[in-house]
Amino acid sequence: MGIKDTAEEWQVTASETPFVGNKTSVRTDQVVMPDGSTVTRDYQVHPGSVAVLALDDQGRVLVLRQYRHPVRHKLWEIPAGLLDVPGENPLHAAQRELYEEAHVKAEDWRVLTDVYPTPGGCDEAVRIFLARELSEAEGERFEVFEEEADMELARVPQAELVRGALAGELHNNCLVVGVLALTAAQGGDGLDALRPADAPWPARPFES
């Protein structure tokens, strides 16, 4: 018997937005529980994100090292970014992020996996793409600002990232989920069996 997540929405009797930020906000809902009681749930409202696990022909993954203020760490990550435009095609957003953060383009794109990183406190949905057949992008590099101005770029063997994730040395959600999903796919039906890059994404519907 297979298992899968299913969409469901419990009754909300009241809702307010006590905080609105630049990209996200906080919502407070009064939610009716199965026993008829009503509880308060506070959560972050998020536009959604994409991430790119870019794998080169030597089995190395393109990673970035960036300061993340909330956790007071410099984290190794894979290229990622927000879905800034409602209804934006996530593949186009992923291609943009790979270009802007790494000045790289890819010819082969597939969906690696879809995740809700913190569903207990945030409605963010992330689609992680696998990008292969990499090459340098044409034109000038994208100008970076703020934390991204201090960003480092490297290509690291996949096995080293898996080791670091299992050893508790790498912590970024998309990096850890991405490299472990990649390894699982390679040991299963293979990378060519992954979903196509334009596969439906109910969490963030888009137009092709």
Tab-separated table of N, CA, C and O in Angstrom, residues 93-144:
chain	number	residue	atom	x	y	z
A	93	ALA	N	11.968	30.537	-12.731
A	93	ALA	CA	12.567	31.115	-11.536
A	93	ALA	C	13.867	30.397	-11.184
A	93	ALA	O	14.864	31.024	-10.798
A	94	ALA	N	13.883	29.075	-11.307
A	94	ALA	CA	15.086	28.305	-10.996
A	94	ALA	C	16.217	28.633	-11.970
A	94	ALA	O	17.382	28.777	-11.569
A	95	GLN	N	15.886	28.763	-13.242
A	95	GLN	CA	16.904	29.116	-14.231
A	95	GLN	C	17.481	30.494	-13.943
A	95	GLN	O	18.690	30.711	-14.081
A	96	ARG	N	16.623	31.410	-13.514
A	96	ARG	CA	17.078	32.754	-13.155
A	96	ARG	C	18.027	32.713	-11.961
A	96	ARG	O	19.076	33.368	-11.958
A	97	GLU	N	17.668	31.945	-10.932
A	97	GLU	CA	18.506	31.877	-9.741
A	97	GLU	C	19.864	31.253	-10.047
A	97	GLU	O	20.894	31.706	-9.530
A	98	LEU	N	19.894	30.223	-10.866
A	98	LEU	CA	21.159	29.596	-11.221
A	98	LEU	C	22.050	30.581	-11.973
A	98	LEU	O	23.265	30.654	-11.732
A	99	TYR	N	21.443	31.371	-12.834
A	99	TYR	CA	22.200	32.381	-13.578
A	99	TYR	C	22.696	33.495	-12.653
A	99	TYR	O	23.877	33.867	-12.678
A	100	GLU	N	21.799	34.018	-11.811
A	100	GLU	CA	22.156	35.158	-10.978
A	100	GLU	C	23.168	34.799	-9.898
A	100	GLU	O	24.077	35.579	-9.608
A	101	GLU	N	23.024	33.640	-9.289
A	101	GLU	CA	23.888	33.298	-8.164
A	101	GLU	C	25.182	32.608	-8.593
A	101	GLU	O	26.186	32.699	-7.883
A	102	ALA	N	25.163	31.907	-9.718
A	102	ALA	CA	26.350	31.143	-10.113
A	102	ALA	C	26.842	31.444	-11.520
A	102	ALA	O	27.896	30.950	-11.913
A	103	HIS	N	26.103	32.217	-12.290
A	103	HIS	CA	26.435	32.529	-13.686
A	103	HIS	C	26.608	31.245	-14.492
A	103	HIS	O	27.568	31.064	-15.256
A	104	VAL	N	25.662	30.333	-14.286
A	104	VAL	CA	25.691	29.027	-14.935
A	104	VAL	C	24.335	28.776	-15.582
A	104	VAL	O	23.301	29.227	-15.089
A	105	LYS	N	24.329	28.045	-16.687
A	105	LYS	CA	23.088	27.595	-17.315
A	105	LYS	C	23.142	26.079	-17.448
A	105	LYS	O	24.217	25.468	-17.367
A	106	ALA	N	21.973	25.468	-17.632
A	106	ALA	CA	21.887	24.016	-17.742
A	106	ALA	C	20.954	23.654	-18.889
A	106	ALA	O	19.967	24.349	-19.138
A	107	GLU	N	21.249	22.545	-19.556
A	107	GLU	CA	20.432	22.098	-20.678
A	107	GLU	C	19.378	21.081	-20.256
A	107	GLU	O	18.342	20.955	-20.892
A	108	ASP	N	19.647	20.320	-19.205
A	108	ASP	CA	18.732	19.259	-18.764
A	108	ASP	C	18.183	19.598	-17.391
A	108	ASP	O	18.936	19.732	-16.420
A	109	TRP	N	16.849	19.717	-17.298
A	109	TRP	CA	16.185	20.080	-16.046
A	109	TRP	C	15.129	19.032	-15.702
A	109	TRP	O	14.368	18.598	-16.568
A	110	ARG	N	15.077	18.649	-14.431
A	110	ARG	CA	14.058	17.740	-13.932
A	110	ARG	C	13.677	18.150	-12.515
A	110	ARG	O	14.434	18.847	-11.833
A	111	VAL	N	12.487	17.745	-12.099
A	111	VAL	CA	12.078	17.980	-10.707
A	111	VAL	C	12.700	16.894	-9.850
A	111	VAL	O	12.475	15.698	-10.081
A	112	LEU	N	13.486	17.303	-8.854
A	112	LEU	CA	14.092	16.344	-7.937
A	112	LEU	C	13.112	15.978	-6.821
A	112	LEU	O	12.825	14.806	-6.591
A	113	THR	N	12.557	16.985	-6.152
A	113	THR	CA	11.559	16.732	-5.108
A	113	THR	C	10.868	18.033	-4.720
A	113	THR	O	11.363	19.128	-5.018
A	114	ASP	N	9.710	17.921	-4.082
A	114	ASP	CA	8.948	19.064	-3.564
A	114	ASP	C	8.801	18.897	-2.058
A	114	ASP	O	8.484	17.805	-1.580
A	115	VAL	N	9.011	19.971	-1.308
A	115	VAL	CA	8.941	19.870	0.149
A	115	VAL	C	8.247	21.081	0.763
A	115	VAL	O	8.226	22.177	0.180
A	116	TYR	N	7.679	20.863	1.958
A	116	TYR	CA	7.269	21.929	2.861
A	116	TYR	C	8.336	21.956	3.964
A	116	TYR	O	8.333	21.080	4.839
A	117	PRO	N	9.243	22.914	3.990
A	117	PRO	CA	10.365	22.871	4.936
A	117	PRO	C	9.952	22.933	6.411
A	117	PRO	O	10.512	22.229	7.240
A	118	THR	N	8.974	23.780	6.740
A	118	THR	CA	8.569	23.937	8.146
A	118	THR	C	7.043	24.053	8.226
A	118	THR	O	6.507	25.122	8.546
A	119	PRO	N	6.301	22.974	7.940
A	119	PRO	CA	4.847	23.068	7.834
A	119	PRO	C	4.131	23.362	9.146
A	119	PRO	O	2.964	23.733	9.130
A	120	GLY	N	4.826	23.217	10.270
A	120	GLY	CA	4.186	23.543	11.537
A	120	GLY	C	4.112	25.042	11.818
A	120	GLY	O	3.343	25.472	12.677
A	121	GLY	N	4.900	25.834	11.093
A	121	GLY	CA	4.911	27.270	11.371
A	121	GLY	C	4.999	28.160	10.156
A	121	GLY	O	5.078	29.383	10.281
A	122	CYS	N	4.991	27.576	8.961
A	122	CYS	CA	5.131	28.372	7.743
A	122	CYS	C	4.509	27.610	6.584
A	122	CYS	O	4.610	26.380	6.518
A	123	ASP	N	3.859	28.336	5.661
A	123	ASP	CA	3.238	27.661	4.512
A	123	ASP	C	4.151	27.622	3.290
A	123	ASP	O	3.705	27.311	2.185
A	124	GLU	N	5.452	27.876	3.484
A	124	GLU	CA	6.382	27.848	2.360
A	124	GLU	C	6.406	26.476	1.695
A	124	GLU	O	6.445	25.439	2.355
A	125	ALA	N	6.379	26.476	0.372
A	125	ALA	CA	6.576	25.270	-0.436
A	125	ALA	C	7.815	25.487	-1.287
A	125	ALA	O	8.016	26.577	-1.838
A	126	VAL	N	8.652	24.459	-1.398
A	126	VAL	CA	9.889	24.558	-2.164
A	126	VAL	C	9.935	23.441	-3.201
A	126	VAL	O	9.703	22.277	-2.871
A	127	ARG	N	10.240	23.808	-4.425
A	127	ARG	CA	10.500	22.816	-5.478
A	127	ARG	C	12.002	22.801	-5.726
A	127	ARG	O	12.603	23.844	-6.044
A	128	ILE	N	12.602	21.613	-5.568
A	128	ILE	CA	14.031	21.448	-5.809
A	128	ILE	C	14.220	20.786	-7.166
A	128	ILE	O	13.713	19.687	-7.411
A	129	PHE	N	14.922	21.473	-8.043
A	129	PHE	CA	15.197	20.973	-9.386
A	129	PHE	C	16.575	20.315	-9.444
A	129	PHE	O	17.492	20.697	-8.716
A	130	LEU	N	16.707	19.361	-10.339
A	130	LEU	CA	18.011	18.825	-10.723
A	130	LEU	C	18.373	19.445	-12.068
A	130	LEU	O	17.589	19.371	-13.021
A	131	ALA	N	19.554	20.053	-12.137
A	131	ALA	CA	20.038	20.657	-13.385
A	131	ALA	C	21.331	19.955	-13.791
A	131	ALA	O	22.254	19.814	-12.980
A	132	ARG	N	21.390	19.525	-15.064
A	132	ARG	CA	22.591	18.861	-15.581
A	132	ARG	C	22.993	19.483	-16.914
A	132	ARG	O	22.308	20.349	-17.438
A	133	GLU	N	24.112	19.013	-17.438
A	133	GLU	CA	24.694	19.565	-18.674
A	133	GLU	C	24.957	21.055	-18.485
A	133	GLU	O	24.403	21.913	-19.175
A	134	LEU	N	25.820	21.347	-17.532
A	134	LEU	CA	26.097	22.724	-17.126
A	134	LEU	C	27.120	23.389	-18.031
A	134	LEU	O	28.009	22.739	-18.573
A	135	SER	N	27.000	24.706	-18.153
A	135	SER	CA	27.999	25.515	-18.844
A	135	SER	C	27.913	26.937	-18.322
A	135	SER	O	26.932	27.326	-17.688
A	136	GLU	N	28.959	27.694	-18.565
A	136	GLU	CA	28.969	29.085	-18.139
A	136	GLU	C	27.929	29.888	-18.916
A	136	GLU	O	27.760	29.688	-20.125
A	137	ALA	N	27.237	30.780	-18.238
A	137	ALA	CA	26.249	31.625	-18.897
A	137	ALA	C	26.947	32.729	-19.685
A	137	ALA	O	28.069	33.135	-19.356
A	138	GLU	N	26.270	33.195	-20.721
A	138	GLU	CA	26.825	34.283	-21.515
A	138	GLU	C	26.568	35.614	-20.827
A	138	GLU	O	25.734	35.732	-19.941
A	139	GLY	N	27.315	36.635	-21.265
A	139	GLY	CA	27.078	37.988	-20.786
A	139	GLY	C	27.750	38.277	-19.454
A	139	GLY	O	28.510	37.470	-18.915
A	140	GLU	N	27.452	39.458	-18.911
A	140	GLU	CA	28.063	39.896	-17.665
A	140	GLU	C	27.412	39.200	-16.480
A	140	GLU	O	26.244	38.806	-16.525
A	141	ARG	N	28.180	39.078	-15.423
A	141	ARG	CA	27.648	38.480	-14.203
A	141	ARG	C	26.616	39.416	-13.568
A	141	ARG	O	26.714	40.636	-13.652
A	142	PHE	N	25.631	38.803	-12.906
A	142	PHE	CA	24.599	39.562	-12.211
A	142	PHE	C	25.225	40.265	-11.012
A	142	PHE	O	26.018	39.667	-10.276
A	143	GLU	N	24.882	41.543	-10.819
A	143	GLU	CA	25.425	42.304	-9.702
A	143	GLU	C	24.760	41.878	-8.399
A	143	GLU	O	23.537	41.809	-8.315
A	144	VAL	N	25.574	41.566	-7.384
A	144	VAL	CA	25.043	41.068	-6.112
A	144	VAL	C	25.133	42.143	-5.038
A	144	VAL	O	25.951	43.058	-5.110
